[in-house]
Short mmCIF file of C-alpha atoms and ligand atoms in Angstrom, two decimals:
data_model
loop_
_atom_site.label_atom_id
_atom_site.label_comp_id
_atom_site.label_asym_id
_atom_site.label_seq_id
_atom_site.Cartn_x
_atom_site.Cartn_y
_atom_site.Cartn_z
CA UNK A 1 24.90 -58.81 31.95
CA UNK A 2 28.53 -58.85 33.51
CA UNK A 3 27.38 -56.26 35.53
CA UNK A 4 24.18 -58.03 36.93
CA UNK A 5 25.67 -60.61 37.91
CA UNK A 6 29.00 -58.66 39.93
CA UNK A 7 25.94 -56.93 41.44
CA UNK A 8 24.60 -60.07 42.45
CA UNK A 9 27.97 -61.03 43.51
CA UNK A 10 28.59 -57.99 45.50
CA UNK A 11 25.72 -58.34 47.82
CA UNK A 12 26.91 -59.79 51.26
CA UNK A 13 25.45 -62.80 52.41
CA UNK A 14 24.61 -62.28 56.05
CA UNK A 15 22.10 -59.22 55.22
CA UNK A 16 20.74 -56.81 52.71
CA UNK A 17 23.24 -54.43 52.66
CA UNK A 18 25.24 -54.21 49.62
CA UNK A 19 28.60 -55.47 50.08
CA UNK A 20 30.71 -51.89 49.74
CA UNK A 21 34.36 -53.46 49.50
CA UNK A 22 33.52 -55.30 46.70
CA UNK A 23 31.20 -52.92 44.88
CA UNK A 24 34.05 -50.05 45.18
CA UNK A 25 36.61 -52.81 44.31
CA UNK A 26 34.88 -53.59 41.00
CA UNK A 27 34.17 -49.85 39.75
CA UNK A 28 37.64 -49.00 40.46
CA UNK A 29 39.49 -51.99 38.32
CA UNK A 30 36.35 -51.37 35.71
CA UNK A 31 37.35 -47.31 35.56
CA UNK A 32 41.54 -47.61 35.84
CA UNK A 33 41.99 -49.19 32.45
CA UNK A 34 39.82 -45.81 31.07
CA UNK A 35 42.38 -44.80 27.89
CA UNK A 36 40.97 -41.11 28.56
CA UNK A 37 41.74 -39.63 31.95
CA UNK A 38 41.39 -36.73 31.20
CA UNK A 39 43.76 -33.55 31.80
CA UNK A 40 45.05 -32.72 34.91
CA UNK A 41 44.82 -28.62 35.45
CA UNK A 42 47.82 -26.80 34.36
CA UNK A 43 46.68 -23.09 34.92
CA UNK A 44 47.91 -23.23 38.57
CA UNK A 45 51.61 -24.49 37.65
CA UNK A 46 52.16 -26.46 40.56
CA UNK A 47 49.27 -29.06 39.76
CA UNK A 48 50.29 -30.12 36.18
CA UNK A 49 52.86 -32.49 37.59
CA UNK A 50 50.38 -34.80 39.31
CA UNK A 51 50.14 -38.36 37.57
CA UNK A 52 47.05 -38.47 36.71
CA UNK A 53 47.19 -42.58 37.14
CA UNK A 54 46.00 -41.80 40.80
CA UNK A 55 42.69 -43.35 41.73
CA UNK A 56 41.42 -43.30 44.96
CA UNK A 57 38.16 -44.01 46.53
CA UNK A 58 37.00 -44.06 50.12
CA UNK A 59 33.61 -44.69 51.49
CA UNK A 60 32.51 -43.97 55.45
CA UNK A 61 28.82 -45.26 56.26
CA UNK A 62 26.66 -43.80 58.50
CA UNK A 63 27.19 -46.71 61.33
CA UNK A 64 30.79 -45.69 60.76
CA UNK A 65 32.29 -48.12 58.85
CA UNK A 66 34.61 -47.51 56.30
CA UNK A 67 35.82 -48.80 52.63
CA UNK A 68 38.82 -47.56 50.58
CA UNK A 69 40.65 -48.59 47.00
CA UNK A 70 43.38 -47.47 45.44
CA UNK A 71 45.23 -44.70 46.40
CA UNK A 72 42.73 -43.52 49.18
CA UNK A 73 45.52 -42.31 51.47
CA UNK A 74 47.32 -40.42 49.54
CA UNK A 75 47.26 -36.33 50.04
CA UNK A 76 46.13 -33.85 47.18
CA UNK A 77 45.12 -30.46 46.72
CA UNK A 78 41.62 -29.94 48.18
CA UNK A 79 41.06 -26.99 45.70
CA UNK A 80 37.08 -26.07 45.82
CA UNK A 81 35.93 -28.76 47.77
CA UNK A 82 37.00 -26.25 50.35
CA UNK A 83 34.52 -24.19 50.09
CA UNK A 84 32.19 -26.11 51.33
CA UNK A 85 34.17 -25.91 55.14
CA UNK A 86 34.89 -22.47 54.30
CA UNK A 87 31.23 -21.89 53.94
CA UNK A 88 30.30 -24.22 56.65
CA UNK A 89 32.44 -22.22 58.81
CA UNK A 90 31.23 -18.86 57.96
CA UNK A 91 27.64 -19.57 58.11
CA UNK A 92 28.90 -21.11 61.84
CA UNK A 93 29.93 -17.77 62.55
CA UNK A 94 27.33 -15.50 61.16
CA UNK A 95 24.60 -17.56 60.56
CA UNK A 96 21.86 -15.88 57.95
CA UNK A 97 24.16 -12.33 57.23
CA UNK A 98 25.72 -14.67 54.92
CA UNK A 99 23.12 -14.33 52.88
CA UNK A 100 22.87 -10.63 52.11
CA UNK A 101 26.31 -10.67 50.07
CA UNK A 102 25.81 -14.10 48.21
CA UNK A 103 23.02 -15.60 46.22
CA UNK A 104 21.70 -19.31 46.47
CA UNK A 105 21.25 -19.62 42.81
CA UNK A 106 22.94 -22.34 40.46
CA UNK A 107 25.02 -19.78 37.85
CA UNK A 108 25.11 -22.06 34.86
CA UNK A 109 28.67 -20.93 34.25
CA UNK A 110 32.11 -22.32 34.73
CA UNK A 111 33.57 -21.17 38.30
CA UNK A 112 35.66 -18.32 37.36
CA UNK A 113 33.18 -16.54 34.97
CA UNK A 114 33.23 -12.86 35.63
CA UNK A 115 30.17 -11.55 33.78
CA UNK A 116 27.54 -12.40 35.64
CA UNK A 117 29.37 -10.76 38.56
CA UNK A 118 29.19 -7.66 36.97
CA UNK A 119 25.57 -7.81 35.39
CA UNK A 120 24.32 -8.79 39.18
CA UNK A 121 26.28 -5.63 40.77
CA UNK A 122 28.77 -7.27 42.94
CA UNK A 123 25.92 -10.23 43.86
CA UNK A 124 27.78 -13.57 43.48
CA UNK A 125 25.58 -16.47 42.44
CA UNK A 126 26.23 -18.71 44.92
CA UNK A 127 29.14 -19.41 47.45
CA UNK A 128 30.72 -22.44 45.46
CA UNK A 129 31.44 -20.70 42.63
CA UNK A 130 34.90 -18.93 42.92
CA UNK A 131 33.20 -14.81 43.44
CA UNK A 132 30.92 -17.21 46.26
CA UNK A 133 34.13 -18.17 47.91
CA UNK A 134 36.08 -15.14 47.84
CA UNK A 135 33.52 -12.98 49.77
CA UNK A 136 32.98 -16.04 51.91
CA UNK A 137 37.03 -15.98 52.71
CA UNK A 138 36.39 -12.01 52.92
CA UNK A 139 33.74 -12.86 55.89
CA UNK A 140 36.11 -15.51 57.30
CA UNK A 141 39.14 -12.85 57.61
CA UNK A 142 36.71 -10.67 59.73
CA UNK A 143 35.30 -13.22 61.84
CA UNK A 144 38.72 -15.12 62.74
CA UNK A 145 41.73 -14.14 65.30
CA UNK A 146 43.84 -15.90 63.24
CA UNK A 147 42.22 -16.58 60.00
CA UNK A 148 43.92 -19.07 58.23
CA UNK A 149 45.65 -20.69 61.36
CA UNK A 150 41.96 -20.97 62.87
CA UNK A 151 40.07 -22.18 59.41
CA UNK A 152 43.01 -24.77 59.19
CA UNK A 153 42.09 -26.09 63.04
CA UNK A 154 38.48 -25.91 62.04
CA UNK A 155 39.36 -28.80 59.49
CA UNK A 156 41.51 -30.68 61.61
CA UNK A 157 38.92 -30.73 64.23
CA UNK A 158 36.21 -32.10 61.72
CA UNK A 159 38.94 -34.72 60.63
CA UNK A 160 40.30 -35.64 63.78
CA UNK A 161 43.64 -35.28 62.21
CA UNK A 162 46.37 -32.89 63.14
CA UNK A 163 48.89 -33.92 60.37
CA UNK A 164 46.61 -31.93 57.99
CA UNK A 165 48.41 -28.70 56.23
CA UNK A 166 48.78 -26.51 53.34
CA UNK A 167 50.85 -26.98 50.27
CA UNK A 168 52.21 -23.44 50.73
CA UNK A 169 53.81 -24.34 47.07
CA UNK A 170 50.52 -24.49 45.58
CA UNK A 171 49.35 -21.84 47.16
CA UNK A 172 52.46 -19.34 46.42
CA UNK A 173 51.59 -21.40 42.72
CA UNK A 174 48.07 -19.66 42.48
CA UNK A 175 48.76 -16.42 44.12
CA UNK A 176 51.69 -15.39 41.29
CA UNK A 177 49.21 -16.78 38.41
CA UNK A 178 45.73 -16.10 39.91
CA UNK A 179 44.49 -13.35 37.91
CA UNK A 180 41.46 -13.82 37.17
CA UNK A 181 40.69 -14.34 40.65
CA UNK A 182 42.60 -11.12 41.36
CA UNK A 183 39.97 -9.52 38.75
CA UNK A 184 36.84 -11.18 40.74
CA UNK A 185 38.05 -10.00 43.60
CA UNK A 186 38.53 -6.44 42.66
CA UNK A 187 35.30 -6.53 40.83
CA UNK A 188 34.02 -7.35 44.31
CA UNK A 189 35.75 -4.54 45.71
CA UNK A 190 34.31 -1.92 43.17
CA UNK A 191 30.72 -2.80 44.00
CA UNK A 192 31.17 -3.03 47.76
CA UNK A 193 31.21 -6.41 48.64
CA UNK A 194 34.78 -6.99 50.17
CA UNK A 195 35.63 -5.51 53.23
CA UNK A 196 39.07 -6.58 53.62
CA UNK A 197 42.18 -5.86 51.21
CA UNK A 198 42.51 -7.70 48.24
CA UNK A 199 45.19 -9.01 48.70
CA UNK A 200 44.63 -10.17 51.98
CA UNK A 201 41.28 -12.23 50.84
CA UNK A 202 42.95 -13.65 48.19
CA UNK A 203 46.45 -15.01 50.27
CA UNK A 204 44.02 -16.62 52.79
CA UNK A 205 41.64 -18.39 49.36
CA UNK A 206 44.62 -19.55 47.78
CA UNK A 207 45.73 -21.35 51.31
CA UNK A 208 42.21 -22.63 51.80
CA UNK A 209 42.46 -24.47 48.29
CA UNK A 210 45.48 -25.21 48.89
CA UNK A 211 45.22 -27.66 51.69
CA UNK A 212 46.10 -31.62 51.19
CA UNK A 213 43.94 -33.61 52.33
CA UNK A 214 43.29 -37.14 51.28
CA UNK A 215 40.44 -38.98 50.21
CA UNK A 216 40.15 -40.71 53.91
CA UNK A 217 40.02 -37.34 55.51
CA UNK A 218 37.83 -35.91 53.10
CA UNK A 219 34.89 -37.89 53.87
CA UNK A 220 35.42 -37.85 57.55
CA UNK A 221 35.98 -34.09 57.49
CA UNK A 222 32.21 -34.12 55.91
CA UNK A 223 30.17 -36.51 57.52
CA UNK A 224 28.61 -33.72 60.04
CA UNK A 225 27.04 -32.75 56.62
CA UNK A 226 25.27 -36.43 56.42
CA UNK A 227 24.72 -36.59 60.02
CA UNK A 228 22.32 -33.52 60.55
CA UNK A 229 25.20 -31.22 60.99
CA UNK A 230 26.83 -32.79 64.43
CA UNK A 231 30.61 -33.76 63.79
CA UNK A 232 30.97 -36.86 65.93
CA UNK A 233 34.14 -36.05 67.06
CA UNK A 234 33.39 -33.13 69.29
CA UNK A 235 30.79 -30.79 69.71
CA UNK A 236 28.00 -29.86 67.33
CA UNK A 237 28.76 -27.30 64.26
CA UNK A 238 25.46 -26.64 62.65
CA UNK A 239 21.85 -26.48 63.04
CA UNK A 240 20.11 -29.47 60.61
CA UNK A 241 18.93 -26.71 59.13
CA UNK A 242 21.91 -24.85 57.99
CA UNK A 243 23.49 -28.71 57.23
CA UNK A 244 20.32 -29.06 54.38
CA UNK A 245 20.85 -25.80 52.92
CA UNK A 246 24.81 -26.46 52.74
CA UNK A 247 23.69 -29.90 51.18
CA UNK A 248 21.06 -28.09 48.78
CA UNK A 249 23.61 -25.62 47.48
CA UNK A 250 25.90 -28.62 46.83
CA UNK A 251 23.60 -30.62 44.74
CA UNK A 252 22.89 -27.17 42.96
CA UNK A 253 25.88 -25.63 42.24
CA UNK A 254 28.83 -28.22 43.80
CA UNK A 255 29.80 -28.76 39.99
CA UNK A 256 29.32 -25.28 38.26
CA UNK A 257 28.07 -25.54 34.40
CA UNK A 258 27.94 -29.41 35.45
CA UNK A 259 25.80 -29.62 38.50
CA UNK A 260 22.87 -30.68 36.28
CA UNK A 261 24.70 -33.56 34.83
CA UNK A 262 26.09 -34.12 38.38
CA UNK A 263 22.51 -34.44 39.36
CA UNK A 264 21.30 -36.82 36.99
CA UNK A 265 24.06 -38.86 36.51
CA UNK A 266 25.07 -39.46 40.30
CA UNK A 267 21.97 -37.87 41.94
CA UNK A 268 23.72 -37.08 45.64
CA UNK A 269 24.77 -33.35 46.67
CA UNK A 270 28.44 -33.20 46.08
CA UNK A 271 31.46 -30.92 45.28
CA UNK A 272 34.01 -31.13 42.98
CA UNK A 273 37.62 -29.49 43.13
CA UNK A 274 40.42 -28.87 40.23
CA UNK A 275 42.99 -31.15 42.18
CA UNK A 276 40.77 -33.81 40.99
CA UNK A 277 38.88 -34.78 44.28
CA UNK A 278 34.91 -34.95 44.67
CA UNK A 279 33.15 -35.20 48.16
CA UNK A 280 29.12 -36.74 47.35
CA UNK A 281 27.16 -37.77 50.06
CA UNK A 282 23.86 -39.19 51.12
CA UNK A 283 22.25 -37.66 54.42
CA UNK A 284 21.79 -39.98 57.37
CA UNK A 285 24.49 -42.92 54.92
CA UNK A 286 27.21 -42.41 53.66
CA UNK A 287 30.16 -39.80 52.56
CA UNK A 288 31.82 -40.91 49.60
CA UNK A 289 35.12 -39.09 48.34
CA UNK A 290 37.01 -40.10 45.05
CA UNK A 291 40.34 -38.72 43.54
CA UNK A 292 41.46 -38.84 39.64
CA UNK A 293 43.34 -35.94 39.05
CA UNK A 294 42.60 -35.96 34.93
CA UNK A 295 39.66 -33.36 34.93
CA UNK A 296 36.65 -33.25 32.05
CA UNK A 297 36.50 -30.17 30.03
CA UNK A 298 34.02 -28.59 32.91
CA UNK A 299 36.85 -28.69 35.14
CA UNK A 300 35.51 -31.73 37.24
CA UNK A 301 36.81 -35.03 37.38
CA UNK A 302 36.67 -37.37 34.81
CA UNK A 303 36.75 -40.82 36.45
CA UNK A 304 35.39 -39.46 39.77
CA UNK A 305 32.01 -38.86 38.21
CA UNK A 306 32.10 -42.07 36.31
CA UNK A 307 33.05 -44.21 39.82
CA UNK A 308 30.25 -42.05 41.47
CA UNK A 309 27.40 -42.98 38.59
CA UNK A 310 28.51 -46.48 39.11
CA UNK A 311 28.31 -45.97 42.90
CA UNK A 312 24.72 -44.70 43.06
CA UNK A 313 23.34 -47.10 40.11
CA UNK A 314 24.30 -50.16 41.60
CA UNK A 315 23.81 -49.59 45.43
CA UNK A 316 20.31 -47.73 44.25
CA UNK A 317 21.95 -45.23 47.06
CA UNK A 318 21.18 -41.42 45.92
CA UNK A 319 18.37 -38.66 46.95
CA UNK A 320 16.01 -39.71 44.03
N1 LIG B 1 41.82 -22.42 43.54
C1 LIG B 1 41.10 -22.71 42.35
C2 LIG B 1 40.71 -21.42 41.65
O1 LIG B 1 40.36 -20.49 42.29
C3 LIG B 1 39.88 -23.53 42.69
C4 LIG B 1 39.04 -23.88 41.47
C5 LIG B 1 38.37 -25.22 41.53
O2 LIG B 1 38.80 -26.13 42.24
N2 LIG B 1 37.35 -25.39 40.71
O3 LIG B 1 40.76 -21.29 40.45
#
Protein backbone atom coordinates (compact mmCIF):
# COMPACT_ATOMS: atom_id res chain seq x y z
CA UNK A 1 0.00 0.00 0.00
CA UNK A 2 2.89 2.49 1.02
CA UNK A 3 4.36 1.59 -2.01
CA UNK A 4 1.30 2.34 -4.34
CA UNK A 5 0.85 5.26 -3.31
CA UNK A 6 4.99 6.60 -3.47
CA UNK A 7 4.42 5.16 -6.97
CA UNK A 8 1.64 7.34 -7.45
CA UNK A 9 3.60 10.01 -5.90
CA UNK A 10 6.58 9.50 -8.01
CA UNK A 11 4.94 10.03 -11.30
CA UNK A 12 5.68 13.65 -12.63
CA UNK A 13 2.93 15.77 -13.33
CA UNK A 14 3.63 17.38 -16.67
CA UNK A 15 3.73 13.81 -18.58
CA UNK A 16 3.76 10.08 -18.35
CA UNK A 17 7.09 9.50 -17.62
CA UNK A 18 7.85 8.25 -14.28
CA UNK A 19 9.45 10.74 -12.21
CA UNK A 20 13.24 9.01 -11.90
CA UNK A 21 14.66 11.39 -9.04
CA UNK A 22 12.12 10.50 -6.86
CA UNK A 23 11.64 6.83 -7.71
CA UNK A 24 15.63 6.28 -7.20
CA UNK A 25 15.33 8.60 -4.12
CA UNK A 26 12.76 6.32 -2.46
CA UNK A 27 14.46 2.77 -3.22
CA UNK A 28 17.63 4.07 -1.96
CA UNK A 29 16.35 5.45 1.70
CA UNK A 30 13.92 2.12 1.54
CA UNK A 31 17.30 -0.25 0.89
CA UNK A 32 20.09 1.82 3.27
CA UNK A 33 18.47 0.91 6.55
CA UNK A 34 18.88 -3.08 5.14
CA UNK A 35 20.53 -4.70 8.65
CA UNK A 36 22.19 -7.29 6.09
CA UNK A 37 24.59 -5.81 3.57
CA UNK A 38 26.11 -8.35 2.93
CA UNK A 39 30.05 -9.11 2.84
CA UNK A 40 32.30 -7.17 1.06
CA UNK A 41 35.03 -9.64 -0.85
CA UNK A 42 38.06 -10.30 1.11
CA UNK A 43 39.90 -12.86 -1.21
CA UNK A 44 41.60 -9.97 -3.11
CA UNK A 45 43.09 -8.21 0.18
CA UNK A 46 42.89 -4.85 -0.97
CA UNK A 47 38.93 -4.81 -1.22
CA UNK A 48 38.01 -5.96 2.35
CA UNK A 49 38.56 -2.45 3.64
CA UNK A 50 35.72 -0.85 1.69
CA UNK A 51 32.72 0.31 4.01
CA UNK A 52 30.28 -1.42 2.84
CA UNK A 53 27.73 1.62 3.98
CA UNK A 54 28.36 2.93 0.34
CA UNK A 55 25.26 3.19 -1.79
CA UNK A 56 25.23 4.69 -4.92
CA UNK A 57 22.89 4.82 -7.77
CA UNK A 58 22.97 6.65 -11.07
CA UNK A 59 20.54 6.54 -13.88
CA UNK A 60 21.27 8.12 -17.66
CA UNK A 61 18.05 7.98 -20.02
CA UNK A 62 18.11 7.55 -23.43
CA UNK A 63 17.23 11.48 -24.21
CA UNK A 64 20.28 11.90 -22.00
CA UNK A 65 19.20 12.91 -18.90
CA UNK A 66 20.57 11.85 -15.86
CA UNK A 67 19.61 10.88 -12.02
CA UNK A 68 22.00 9.99 -9.16
CA UNK A 69 21.66 9.15 -5.11
CA UNK A 70 23.91 8.54 -2.72
CA UNK A 71 27.31 8.07 -3.25
CA UNK A 72 27.07 8.02 -7.16
CA UNK A 73 30.41 9.80 -7.60
CA UNK A 74 32.44 8.06 -5.74
CA UNK A 75 35.28 5.66 -7.51
CA UNK A 76 35.42 1.75 -6.92
CA UNK A 77 36.88 -1.18 -8.31
CA UNK A 78 35.17 -2.03 -11.63
CA UNK A 79 36.14 -5.77 -11.14
CA UNK A 80 34.02 -7.92 -13.89
CA UNK A 81 31.91 -5.38 -15.10
CA UNK A 82 35.00 -4.97 -17.20
CA UNK A 83 34.60 -7.51 -19.16
CA UNK A 84 32.00 -6.41 -20.81
CA UNK A 85 34.49 -3.33 -22.49
CA UNK A 86 37.09 -5.84 -22.60
CA UNK A 87 34.83 -7.94 -24.71
CA UNK A 88 33.32 -5.07 -26.46
CA UNK A 89 36.70 -4.16 -27.44
CA UNK A 90 37.90 -7.41 -28.66
CA UNK A 91 34.97 -8.31 -30.66
CA UNK A 92 35.76 -4.42 -32.13
CA UNK A 93 38.90 -5.76 -33.16
CA UNK A 94 38.27 -9.20 -34.44
CA UNK A 95 34.83 -9.32 -34.93
CA UNK A 96 33.39 -13.19 -35.21
CA UNK A 97 37.20 -15.05 -34.50
CA UNK A 98 36.12 -14.33 -31.10
CA UNK A 99 34.01 -16.90 -31.27
CA UNK A 100 36.13 -19.94 -32.09
CA UNK A 101 37.98 -19.80 -28.54
CA UNK A 102 34.85 -18.90 -26.32
CA UNK A 103 31.39 -20.31 -26.02
CA UNK A 104 28.04 -18.24 -25.75
CA UNK A 105 26.58 -20.52 -23.23
CA UNK A 106 25.32 -19.52 -19.59
CA UNK A 107 27.83 -22.01 -17.31
CA UNK A 108 25.59 -22.35 -14.31
CA UNK A 109 28.68 -22.04 -12.12
CA UNK A 110 30.25 -19.42 -9.97
CA UNK A 111 32.95 -17.33 -12.11
CA UNK A 112 36.07 -18.96 -11.12
CA UNK A 113 34.94 -22.65 -11.44
CA UNK A 114 37.62 -24.64 -13.12
CA UNK A 115 35.90 -27.92 -14.02
CA UNK A 116 33.98 -27.26 -16.66
CA UNK A 117 37.10 -25.75 -18.27
CA UNK A 118 38.64 -28.88 -18.24
CA UNK A 119 35.63 -31.24 -19.18
CA UNK A 120 35.07 -28.72 -22.38
CA UNK A 121 38.96 -29.00 -23.43
CA UNK A 122 40.15 -25.54 -23.00
CA UNK A 123 36.41 -24.16 -24.37
CA UNK A 124 35.35 -21.44 -21.87
CA UNK A 125 31.62 -21.07 -21.44
CA UNK A 126 31.19 -17.76 -22.13
CA UNK A 127 33.39 -14.52 -22.01
CA UNK A 128 31.95 -13.13 -18.61
CA UNK A 129 32.89 -15.77 -16.70
CA UNK A 130 36.56 -15.36 -15.44
CA UNK A 131 38.28 -18.44 -18.21
CA UNK A 132 35.80 -16.01 -20.83
CA UNK A 133 37.81 -13.03 -19.81
CA UNK A 134 41.19 -14.28 -19.62
CA UNK A 135 41.35 -15.53 -23.27
CA UNK A 136 39.46 -12.37 -24.14
CA UNK A 137 42.53 -10.26 -22.34
CA UNK A 138 44.81 -13.01 -24.20
CA UNK A 139 43.15 -11.66 -27.66
CA UNK A 140 43.37 -8.05 -26.41
CA UNK A 141 47.35 -8.38 -25.72
CA UNK A 142 47.67 -9.47 -29.44
CA UNK A 143 45.51 -7.02 -30.97
CA UNK A 144 46.84 -3.81 -28.97
CA UNK A 145 50.24 -1.62 -29.39
CA UNK A 146 50.00 -0.90 -26.04
CA UNK A 147 47.60 -3.15 -24.40
CA UNK A 148 46.65 -1.93 -21.27
CA UNK A 149 47.56 1.81 -21.99
CA UNK A 150 45.19 1.45 -25.19
CA UNK A 151 42.19 -0.70 -23.37
CA UNK A 152 42.43 2.07 -20.60
CA UNK A 153 41.89 4.99 -23.53
CA UNK A 154 39.25 2.78 -24.99
CA UNK A 155 37.26 3.43 -21.64
CA UNK A 156 38.04 6.88 -21.29
CA UNK A 157 36.87 7.52 -24.73
CA UNK A 158 33.42 5.74 -24.03
CA UNK A 159 33.29 7.89 -20.74
CA UNK A 160 34.41 11.04 -21.94
CA UNK A 161 36.58 11.17 -18.93
CA UNK A 162 40.32 11.30 -18.78
CA UNK A 163 40.67 11.25 -14.92
CA UNK A 164 39.81 7.51 -15.19
CA UNK A 165 42.78 4.99 -13.91
CA UNK A 166 43.77 1.87 -12.31
CA UNK A 167 44.11 1.09 -8.68
CA UNK A 168 47.55 -0.40 -9.40
CA UNK A 169 47.13 -1.47 -5.46
CA UNK A 170 44.36 -3.64 -6.27
CA UNK A 171 45.73 -4.87 -9.01
CA UNK A 172 49.38 -5.74 -7.46
CA UNK A 173 46.45 -7.06 -4.58
CA UNK A 174 45.11 -9.79 -7.07
CA UNK A 175 48.18 -10.62 -8.95
CA UNK A 176 50.19 -11.89 -5.48
CA UNK A 177 46.80 -13.80 -4.38
CA UNK A 178 45.22 -14.72 -7.77
CA UNK A 179 45.69 -18.30 -7.95
CA UNK A 180 43.08 -19.69 -9.05
CA UNK A 181 43.08 -17.46 -11.89
CA UNK A 182 46.76 -18.36 -12.35
CA UNK A 183 45.34 -22.13 -12.53
CA UNK A 184 42.56 -21.06 -15.29
CA UNK A 185 44.92 -19.54 -17.06
CA UNK A 186 47.41 -22.29 -17.28
CA UNK A 187 44.64 -24.70 -17.82
CA UNK A 188 44.09 -22.49 -20.86
CA UNK A 189 47.54 -22.76 -21.80
CA UNK A 190 47.64 -26.67 -21.67
CA UNK A 191 44.77 -27.03 -24.10
CA UNK A 192 45.89 -24.32 -26.52
CA UNK A 193 43.88 -21.52 -26.01
CA UNK A 194 46.35 -18.71 -24.82
CA UNK A 195 48.72 -17.42 -27.05
CA UNK A 196 50.49 -15.07 -24.94
CA UNK A 197 52.52 -15.80 -21.57
CA UNK A 198 50.76 -16.32 -18.58
CA UNK A 199 51.86 -14.07 -16.89
CA UNK A 200 51.53 -11.46 -19.24
CA UNK A 201 47.52 -12.19 -19.70
CA UNK A 202 47.06 -12.24 -16.30
CA UNK A 203 49.10 -8.61 -15.29
CA UNK A 204 46.97 -6.94 -18.04
CA UNK A 205 43.25 -8.90 -16.34
CA UNK A 206 44.14 -7.93 -13.04
CA UNK A 207 44.61 -4.06 -14.36
CA UNK A 208 41.42 -4.33 -16.38
CA UNK A 209 39.47 -5.23 -13.04
CA UNK A 210 41.22 -3.14 -11.44
CA UNK A 211 40.10 0.15 -12.83
CA UNK A 212 37.93 2.80 -10.62
CA UNK A 213 35.38 3.95 -12.07
CA UNK A 214 32.29 5.37 -10.51
CA UNK A 215 28.79 4.75 -10.80
CA UNK A 216 28.38 8.10 -13.10
CA UNK A 217 30.97 6.83 -15.48
CA UNK A 218 29.79 3.48 -15.48
CA UNK A 219 26.61 4.07 -17.13
CA UNK A 220 27.94 6.59 -19.53
CA UNK A 221 30.85 4.30 -20.41
CA UNK A 222 27.80 1.78 -21.48
CA UNK A 223 25.19 3.54 -23.07
CA UNK A 224 26.63 2.66 -26.77
CA UNK A 225 25.31 -0.78 -25.52
CA UNK A 226 21.56 0.81 -25.19
CA UNK A 227 21.99 2.96 -28.10
CA UNK A 228 22.52 0.29 -30.94
CA UNK A 229 26.18 0.22 -30.33
CA UNK A 230 27.13 4.09 -31.35
CA UNK A 231 28.95 5.86 -28.32
CA UNK A 232 27.67 9.41 -28.63
CA UNK A 233 30.69 10.88 -27.86
CA UNK A 234 32.72 10.05 -30.91
CA UNK A 235 32.58 7.72 -33.54
CA UNK A 236 30.66 4.46 -33.76
CA UNK A 237 32.12 1.14 -31.92
CA UNK A 238 29.86 -1.65 -32.92
CA UNK A 239 27.57 -2.98 -35.40
CA UNK A 240 23.72 -3.24 -33.65
CA UNK A 241 24.38 -6.48 -34.19
CA UNK A 242 27.41 -7.22 -32.21
CA UNK A 243 25.72 -4.51 -29.42
CA UNK A 244 22.55 -7.36 -29.09
CA UNK A 245 24.73 -10.22 -28.80
CA UNK A 246 27.00 -8.29 -26.10
CA UNK A 247 23.51 -7.46 -24.48
CA UNK A 248 22.29 -11.24 -24.89
CA UNK A 249 25.39 -12.65 -23.25
CA UNK A 250 24.79 -10.15 -20.41
CA UNK A 251 21.31 -11.08 -19.57
CA UNK A 252 22.68 -14.77 -19.85
CA UNK A 253 25.62 -15.03 -18.06
CA UNK A 254 26.33 -11.13 -16.58
CA UNK A 255 25.66 -12.78 -13.04
CA UNK A 256 27.23 -16.37 -13.22
CA UNK A 257 25.19 -19.14 -11.05
CA UNK A 258 22.78 -15.98 -10.60
CA UNK A 259 21.92 -14.78 -14.03
CA UNK A 260 18.61 -16.68 -13.79
CA UNK A 261 17.57 -14.94 -10.68
CA UNK A 262 19.07 -11.77 -12.27
CA UNK A 263 16.61 -12.40 -15.00
CA UNK A 264 13.57 -12.81 -13.18
CA UNK A 265 13.99 -10.64 -10.51
CA UNK A 266 15.26 -7.45 -12.49
CA UNK A 267 14.60 -8.72 -16.06
CA UNK A 268 17.29 -6.20 -18.00
CA UNK A 269 20.79 -7.59 -19.38
CA UNK A 270 23.29 -6.56 -16.82
CA UNK A 271 26.71 -7.34 -15.20
CA UNK A 272 27.76 -7.62 -11.94
CA UNK A 273 31.41 -7.14 -10.45
CA UNK A 274 33.03 -8.24 -6.88
CA UNK A 275 33.77 -4.46 -6.02
CA UNK A 276 30.14 -4.35 -5.58
CA UNK A 277 29.02 -2.41 -8.78
CA UNK A 278 26.24 -3.66 -11.36
CA UNK A 279 25.75 -2.01 -14.88
CA UNK A 280 21.71 -3.14 -16.16
CA UNK A 281 20.34 -1.56 -18.97
CA UNK A 282 17.37 -1.29 -21.22
CA UNK A 283 18.12 -0.87 -25.11
CA UNK A 284 16.99 2.34 -26.76
CA UNK A 285 16.27 3.83 -22.39
CA UNK A 286 18.18 3.80 -20.02
CA UNK A 287 21.70 2.59 -18.34
CA UNK A 288 21.35 2.12 -14.81
CA UNK A 289 24.55 1.46 -12.54
CA UNK A 290 24.34 0.83 -8.67
CA UNK A 291 27.20 0.32 -6.06
CA UNK A 292 26.90 -1.60 -2.50
CA UNK A 293 30.00 -3.13 -1.91
CA UNK A 294 28.42 -6.01 0.67
CA UNK A 295 28.13 -8.93 -1.94
CA UNK A 296 25.37 -12.04 -1.65
CA UNK A 297 26.82 -15.41 -1.29
CA UNK A 298 26.89 -15.65 -5.41
CA UNK A 299 29.37 -13.02 -5.33
CA UNK A 300 26.93 -10.23 -6.65
CA UNK A 301 25.66 -7.44 -4.87
CA UNK A 302 23.32 -7.57 -2.29
CA UNK A 303 21.48 -4.23 -2.29
CA UNK A 304 22.30 -3.58 -5.98
CA UNK A 305 19.95 -6.34 -7.04
CA UNK A 306 17.37 -5.38 -4.53
CA UNK A 307 17.49 -1.37 -5.82
CA UNK A 308 17.42 -2.89 -9.41
CA UNK A 309 14.08 -5.25 -8.68
CA UNK A 310 12.63 -2.16 -7.23
CA UNK A 311 13.80 -0.19 -10.30
CA UNK A 312 12.20 -2.39 -12.97
CA UNK A 313 8.88 -3.23 -10.82
CA UNK A 314 7.86 0.13 -10.32
CA UNK A 315 8.88 1.97 -13.61
CA UNK A 316 7.40 -1.43 -15.44
CA UNK A 317 10.94 -0.64 -17.36
CA UNK A 318 12.68 -4.18 -18.26
CA UNK A 319 12.84 -6.51 -21.60
CA UNK A 320 9.75 -8.61 -20.51
N1 LIG B 1 39.18 -9.84 -10.63
C1 LIG B 1 38.18 -10.69 -10.09
C2 LIG B 1 38.60 -12.15 -10.24
O1 LIG B 1 39.14 -12.51 -11.23
C3 LIG B 1 36.87 -10.44 -10.78
C4 LIG B 1 35.74 -11.32 -10.27
C5 LIG B 1 34.39 -10.66 -10.27
O2 LIG B 1 34.25 -9.44 -10.23
N2 LIG B 1 33.35 -11.49 -10.21
O3 LIG B 1 38.41 -12.97 -9.37
Amino acid sequence: MQCQQRWLNCRSTNNNMPDFQAILEHIYQDAVIASDKGTVASYIPELAHIDKNNFGIHLRTSDGNDYGVGNYNKPFSIQSISKVLALSKAIALIGEGTWKRIDVEPSGHPFNQLALLEIENGIPRNPLINSGAIVIADILISNLKNPKEDFLNYVRDLTGDETINFNKDVAHSEKVTGFKNYATANLLKSFNNLNNPVEDVLDFYFHQCAIEMTCQQLTKAFFFLANKGICMLNKTRLTKSQAKRINALMLTCGFYDEAGEFAFEVGLPGKSGVGGGIVALLPDHFVITTWAPGLNKKGNSKLGMLTLEQFTSKTKLSIF
